[in-house]
Amino acid sequence: MRVFLIRHGKAKPDSPTGLDDDRALRPRGHRQTSYLAGFLAARPDRPAMVVVSGLVRAVQTAEPILAAVGCPSETDRALGRFFDPDPPADAVRRHARLPSIAIIGHNEQLSLALSDWTGGAERLSTGEMAVLEIERGNAASASALLSAELCARIRLSEEDA
């Protein structure tokens, strides 16, 4: 199973409401997201499902990706800024029958999941995507810890962003 872990694009430091959950993407974040959308649209293994946190910056990251790949999506409020890699693993298990999914969320959660699944000390930057391969039997097991092979890391270069 192919898994695309995507940290939202670069966001504004504040929101009109003053709530962190409402922070929107900066122009740079929109460029990062458009880049990832183009990358995913060109792949034969593009996501069959996109699971996205409900926070504004993640939803804005998902919009061009969904438009580019034309797949269904679901909001998972458990995807957040928490120090808990279980929600991304739960999303993988929920959709283990699919050939590929994208999970769009936040740090520290996504970096912890990436590190746990690959056995390395991995950290995702804003607007970055990790491309992972998880064995189908491992992805479907509710009790097994996920283990994955990190295939690629994709991010618009700082010069281009």
PDB file of C-alpha atoms in Angstrom:
ATOM      1  CA  MET A   1       0.000   0.000   0.000  1.00  0.00           C
ATOM      2  CA  ARG A   2       1.318   3.426  -0.958  1.00  0.00           C
ATOM      3  CA  VAL A   3       0.944   6.129   1.695  1.00  0.00           C
ATOM      4  CA  PHE A   4       1.576   9.815   1.106  1.00  0.00           C
ATOM      5  CA  LEU A   5       2.114  11.638   4.417  1.00  0.00           C
ATOM      6  CA  ILE A   6       1.698  15.358   3.748  1.00  0.00           C
ATOM      7  CA  ARG A   7       2.369  18.157   6.183  1.00  0.00           C
ATOM      8  CA  HIS A   8       0.249  21.217   5.361  1.00  0.00           C
ATOM      9  CA  GLY A   9       1.804  24.091   3.441  1.00  0.00           C
ATOM     10  CA  LYS A  10       3.424  27.093   5.098  1.00  0.00           C
ATOM     11  CA  ALA A  11       0.773  28.896   7.141  1.00  0.00           C
ATOM     12  CA  LYS A  12       0.286  32.426   8.412  1.00  0.00           C
ATOM     13  CA  PRO A  13       1.404  33.009  12.011  1.00  0.00           C
ATOM     14  CA  ASP A  14      -2.030  34.317  13.067  1.00  0.00           C
ATOM     15  CA  SER A  15      -5.683  33.984  12.120  1.00  0.00           C
ATOM     16  CA  PRO A  16      -8.532  36.523  12.026  1.00  0.00           C
ATOM     17  CA  THR A  17     -10.162  34.699  14.951  1.00  0.00           C
ATOM     18  CA  GLY A  18      -6.954  34.422  16.958  1.00  0.00           C
ATOM     19  CA  LEU A  19      -7.349  30.623  17.000  1.00  0.00           C
ATOM     20  CA  ASP A  20      -4.506  28.416  15.817  1.00  0.00           C
ATOM     21  CA  ASP A  21      -7.018  26.067  14.150  1.00  0.00           C
ATOM     22  CA  ASP A  22      -8.061  28.890  11.812  1.00  0.00           C
ATOM     23  CA  ARG A  23      -4.624  29.802  10.452  1.00  0.00           C
ATOM     24  CA  ALA A  24      -4.670  29.914   6.641  1.00  0.00           C
ATOM     25  CA  LEU A  25      -1.902  29.192   4.154  1.00  0.00           C
ATOM     26  CA  ARG A  26       0.549  31.882   3.125  1.00  0.00           C
ATOM     27  CA  PRO A  27       1.133  32.422  -0.603  1.00  0.00           C
ATOM     28  CA  ARG A  28       4.223  30.216  -0.256  1.00  0.00           C
ATOM     29  CA  GLY A  29       2.037  27.489   1.264  1.00  0.00           C
ATOM     30  CA  HIS A  30      -0.322  27.659  -1.718  1.00  0.00           C
ATOM     31  CA  ARG A  31       2.654  27.299  -4.081  1.00  0.00           C
ATOM     32  CA  GLN A  32       3.931  24.301  -2.108  1.00  0.00           C
ATOM     33  CA  THR A  33       0.512  22.692  -2.218  1.00  0.00           C
ATOM     34  CA  SER A  34       0.106  23.266  -5.959  1.00  0.00           C
ATOM     35  CA  TYR A  35       3.494  21.647  -6.499  1.00  0.00           C
ATOM     36  CA  LEU A  36       2.487  18.562  -4.494  1.00  0.00           C
ATOM     37  CA  ALA A  37      -0.841  18.380  -6.342  1.00  0.00           C
ATOM     38  CA  GLY A  38       0.965  18.343  -9.706  1.00  0.00           C
ATOM     39  CA  PHE A  39       3.381  15.696  -8.459  1.00  0.00           C
ATOM     40  CA  LEU A  40       0.547  13.445  -7.268  1.00  0.00           C
ATOM     41  CA  ALA A  41      -1.566  13.951 -10.398  1.00  0.00           C
ATOM     42  CA  ALA A  42       1.307  12.707 -12.578  1.00  0.00           C
ATOM     43  CA  ARG A  43       1.699   9.452 -10.632  1.00  0.00           C
ATOM     44  CA  PRO A  44       0.073   6.173 -11.655  1.00  0.00           C
ATOM     45  CA  ASP A  45      -0.270   5.365  -7.929  1.00  0.00           C
ATOM     46  CA  ARG A  46      -2.022   8.630  -7.040  1.00  0.00           C
ATOM     47  CA  PRO A  47      -4.113   8.529  -3.867  1.00  0.00           C
ATOM     48  CA  ALA A  48      -7.427   6.670  -3.991  1.00  0.00           C
ATOM     49  CA  MET A  49      -8.473   8.494  -0.792  1.00  0.00           C
ATOM     50  CA  VAL A  50      -7.358  11.659   0.990  1.00  0.00           C
ATOM     51  CA  VAL A  51      -7.723  11.822   4.772  1.00  0.00           C
ATOM     52  CA  VAL A  52      -7.389  15.374   6.055  1.00  0.00           C
ATOM     53  CA  SER A  53      -7.372  17.105   9.417  1.00  0.00           C
ATOM     54  CA  GLY A  54     -10.161  19.621   9.867  1.00  0.00           C
ATOM     55  CA  LEU A  55      -7.844  22.585  10.511  1.00  0.00           C
ATOM     56  CA  VAL A  56      -7.997  25.372   7.922  1.00  0.00           C
ATOM     57  CA  ARG A  57      -4.392  25.079   6.719  1.00  0.00           C
ATOM     58  CA  ALA A  58      -4.749  21.318   6.142  1.00  0.00           C
ATOM     59  CA  VAL A  59      -8.077  21.746   4.339  1.00  0.00           C
ATOM     60  CA  GLN A  60      -6.493  24.400   2.101  1.00  0.00           C
ATOM     61  CA  THR A  61      -3.614  22.014   1.411  1.00  0.00           C
ATOM     62  CA  ALA A  62      -6.073  19.269   0.460  1.00  0.00           C
ATOM     63  CA  GLU A  63      -8.171  21.341  -1.958  1.00  0.00           C
ATOM     64  CA  PRO A  64      -5.771  21.493  -4.949  1.00  0.00           C
ATOM     65  CA  ILE A  65      -4.651  17.907  -4.321  1.00  0.00           C
ATOM     66  CA  LEU A  66      -8.236  16.669  -4.436  1.00  0.00           C
ATOM     67  CA  ALA A  67      -8.893  18.693  -7.588  1.00  0.00           C
ATOM     68  CA  ALA A  68      -5.775  17.230  -9.228  1.00  0.00           C
ATOM     69  CA  VAL A  69      -6.254  13.566  -8.324  1.00  0.00           C
ATOM     70  CA  GLY A  70     -10.061  13.389  -8.341  1.00  0.00           C
ATOM     71  CA  CYS A  71     -10.547  11.023  -5.426  1.00  0.00           C
ATOM     72  CA  PRO A  72     -12.846  11.006  -2.389  1.00  0.00           C
ATOM     73  CA  SER A  73     -11.812  12.518   0.919  1.00  0.00           C
ATOM     74  CA  GLU A  74     -12.719  12.356   4.568  1.00  0.00           C
ATOM     75  CA  THR A  75     -12.089  14.650   7.483  1.00  0.00           C
ATOM     76  CA  ASP A  76     -10.448  13.059  10.515  1.00  0.00           C
ATOM     77  CA  ARG A  77     -10.499  15.369  13.518  1.00  0.00           C
ATOM     78  CA  ALA A  78      -8.022  13.078  15.317  1.00  0.00           C
ATOM     79  CA  LEU A  79      -5.337  14.269  12.894  1.00  0.00           C
ATOM     80  CA  GLY A  80      -3.881  17.238  14.681  1.00  0.00           C
ATOM     81  CA  ARG A  81      -0.825  18.761  16.238  1.00  0.00           C
ATOM     82  CA  PHE A  82      -0.703  16.122  18.953  1.00  0.00           C
ATOM     83  CA  PHE A  83       2.171  13.889  20.012  1.00  0.00           C
ATOM     84  CA  ASP A  84       0.263  10.762  18.983  1.00  0.00           C
ATOM     85  CA  PRO A  85       1.130   8.725  15.871  1.00  0.00           C
ATOM     86  CA  ASP A  86      -1.970   6.511  16.289  1.00  0.00           C
ATOM     87  CA  PRO A  87      -4.468   8.595  14.236  1.00  0.00           C
ATOM     88  CA  PRO A  88      -2.387   8.393  11.025  1.00  0.00           C
ATOM     89  CA  ALA A  89      -1.949   4.634  11.616  1.00  0.00           C
ATOM     90  CA  ASP A  90      -5.694   4.302  12.194  1.00  0.00           C
ATOM     91  CA  ALA A  91      -6.344   6.062   8.860  1.00  0.00           C
ATOM     92  CA  VAL A  92      -4.023   3.591   7.092  1.00  0.00           C
ATOM     93  CA  ARG A  93      -5.804   0.644   8.703  1.00  0.00           C
ATOM     94  CA  ARG A  94      -9.270   2.022   7.864  1.00  0.00           C
ATOM     95  CA  HIS A  95      -8.312   2.192   4.197  1.00  0.00           C
ATOM     96  CA  ALA A  96      -5.973  -0.816   3.951  1.00  0.00           C
ATOM     97  CA  ARG A  97      -8.069  -2.258   1.108  1.00  0.00           C
ATOM     98  CA  LEU A  98      -7.104   0.707  -1.112  1.00  0.00           C
ATOM     99  CA  PRO A  99      -3.907   0.754  -3.163  1.00  0.00           C
ATOM    100  CA  SER A 100      -2.937   4.214  -1.890  1.00  0.00           C
ATOM    101  CA  ILE A 101      -3.974   7.036   0.415  1.00  0.00           C
ATOM    102  CA  ALA A 102      -2.792  10.510   1.308  1.00  0.00           C
ATOM    103  CA  ILE A 103      -2.902  11.774   4.883  1.00  0.00           C
ATOM    104  CA  ILE A 104      -2.752  15.557   5.279  1.00  0.00           C
ATOM    105  CA  GLY A 105      -2.026  16.839   8.746  1.00  0.00           C
ATOM    106  CA  HIS A 106       0.388  18.463  11.130  1.00  0.00           C
ATOM    107  CA  ASN A 107       3.494  18.096  13.234  1.00  0.00           C
ATOM    108  CA  GLU A 108       4.330  16.636  15.650  1.00  0.00           C
ATOM    109  CA  GLN A 109       1.924  13.844  14.762  1.00  0.00           C
ATOM    110  CA  LEU A 110       3.035  13.168  11.194  1.00  0.00           C
ATOM    111  CA  SER A 111       6.748  13.320  12.026  1.00  0.00           C
ATOM    112  CA  LEU A 112       6.232  10.885  14.891  1.00  0.00           C
ATOM    113  CA  ALA A 113       4.297   8.519  12.632  1.00  0.00           C
ATOM    114  CA  LEU A 114       6.986   8.750   9.955  1.00  0.00           C
ATOM    115  CA  SER A 115       9.735   8.050  12.489  1.00  0.00           C
ATOM    116  CA  ASP A 116       7.837   5.181  14.098  1.00  0.00           C
ATOM    117  CA  TRP A 117       6.972   3.522  10.798  1.00  0.00           C
ATOM    118  CA  THR A 118      10.435   3.821   9.243  1.00  0.00           C
ATOM    119  CA  GLY A 119      12.530   3.294  12.370  1.00  0.00           C
ATOM    120  CA  GLY A 120      14.424   6.540  11.766  1.00  0.00           C
ATOM    121  CA  ALA A 121      14.466  10.016  13.231  1.00  0.00           C
ATOM    122  CA  GLU A 122      12.385  11.679  10.544  1.00  0.00           C
ATOM    123  CA  ARG A 123      10.816  15.142  10.562  1.00  0.00           C
ATOM    124  CA  LEU A 124       8.519  16.665   7.943  1.00  0.00           C
ATOM    125  CA  SER A 125       8.847  20.326   7.043  1.00  0.00           C
ATOM    126  CA  THR A 126       5.841  22.428   6.080  1.00  0.00           C
ATOM    127  CA  GLY A 127       4.698  21.633   2.566  1.00  0.00           C
ATOM    128  CA  GLU A 128       6.631  18.355   2.505  1.00  0.00           C
ATOM    129  CA  MET A 129       5.416  14.906   1.521  1.00  0.00           C
ATOM    130  CA  ALA A 130       6.869  11.535   2.470  1.00  0.00           C
ATOM    131  CA  VAL A 131       6.106   8.695   0.061  1.00  0.00           C
ATOM    132  CA  LEU A 132       5.925   5.375   1.884  1.00  0.00           C
ATOM    133  CA  GLU A 133       5.310   1.756   1.003  1.00  0.00           C
ATOM    134  CA  ILE A 134       3.589  -0.376   3.639  1.00  0.00           C
ATOM    135  CA  GLU A 135       3.085  -4.108   3.147  1.00  0.00           C
ATOM    136  CA  ARG A 136      -0.604  -4.786   2.684  1.00  0.00           C
ATOM    137  CA  GLY A 137      -0.783  -7.396   5.485  1.00  0.00           C
ATOM    138  CA  ASN A 138       0.954  -5.017   7.862  1.00  0.00           C
ATOM    139  CA  ALA A 139      -1.375  -2.156   6.907  1.00  0.00           C
ATOM    140  CA  ALA A 140      -4.486  -4.235   7.603  1.00  0.00           C
ATOM    141  CA  SER A 141      -3.401  -5.570  11.006  1.00  0.00           C
ATOM    142  CA  ALA A 142      -5.098  -3.754  13.860  1.00  0.00           C
ATOM    143  CA  SER A 143      -2.556  -4.968  16.398  1.00  0.00           C
ATOM    144  CA  ALA A 144       0.763  -4.763  14.530  1.00  0.00           C
ATOM    145  CA  LEU A 145       2.886  -1.643  14.597  1.00  0.00           C
ATOM    146  CA  LEU A 146       3.114  -0.263  11.103  1.00  0.00           C
ATOM    147  CA  SER A 147       6.433  -0.553   9.383  1.00  0.00           C
ATOM    148  CA  ALA A 148       7.128   1.234   6.152  1.00  0.00           C
ATOM    149  CA  GLU A 149       9.826   1.832   3.603  1.00  0.00           C
ATOM    150  CA  LEU A 150      10.495   5.499   2.916  1.00  0.00           C
ATOM    151  CA  CYS A 151      10.577   5.790  -0.878  1.00  0.00           C
ATOM    152  CA  ALA A 152      10.886   9.565  -1.354  1.00  0.00           C
ATOM    153  CA  ARG A 153      10.533  12.965   0.231  1.00  0.00           C
ATOM    154  CA  ILE A 154       9.027  15.674  -1.969  1.00  0.00           C
ATOM    155  CA  ARG A 155       9.008  19.424  -1.341  1.00  0.00           C
ATOM    156  CA  LEU A 156       9.147  22.528  -3.481  1.00  0.00           C
ATOM    157  CA  SER A 157      12.657  23.942  -3.163  1.00  0.00           C
ATOM    158  CA  GLU A 158      13.130  27.059  -1.035  1.00  0.00           C
ATOM    159  CA  GLU A 159      14.331  28.960  -4.120  1.00  0.00           C
ATOM    160  CA  ASP A 160      11.110  28.108  -5.978  1.00  0.00           C
ATOM    161  CA  ALA A 161       8.761  28.546  -3.033  1.00  0.00           C
TER     162      ALA A 161
END
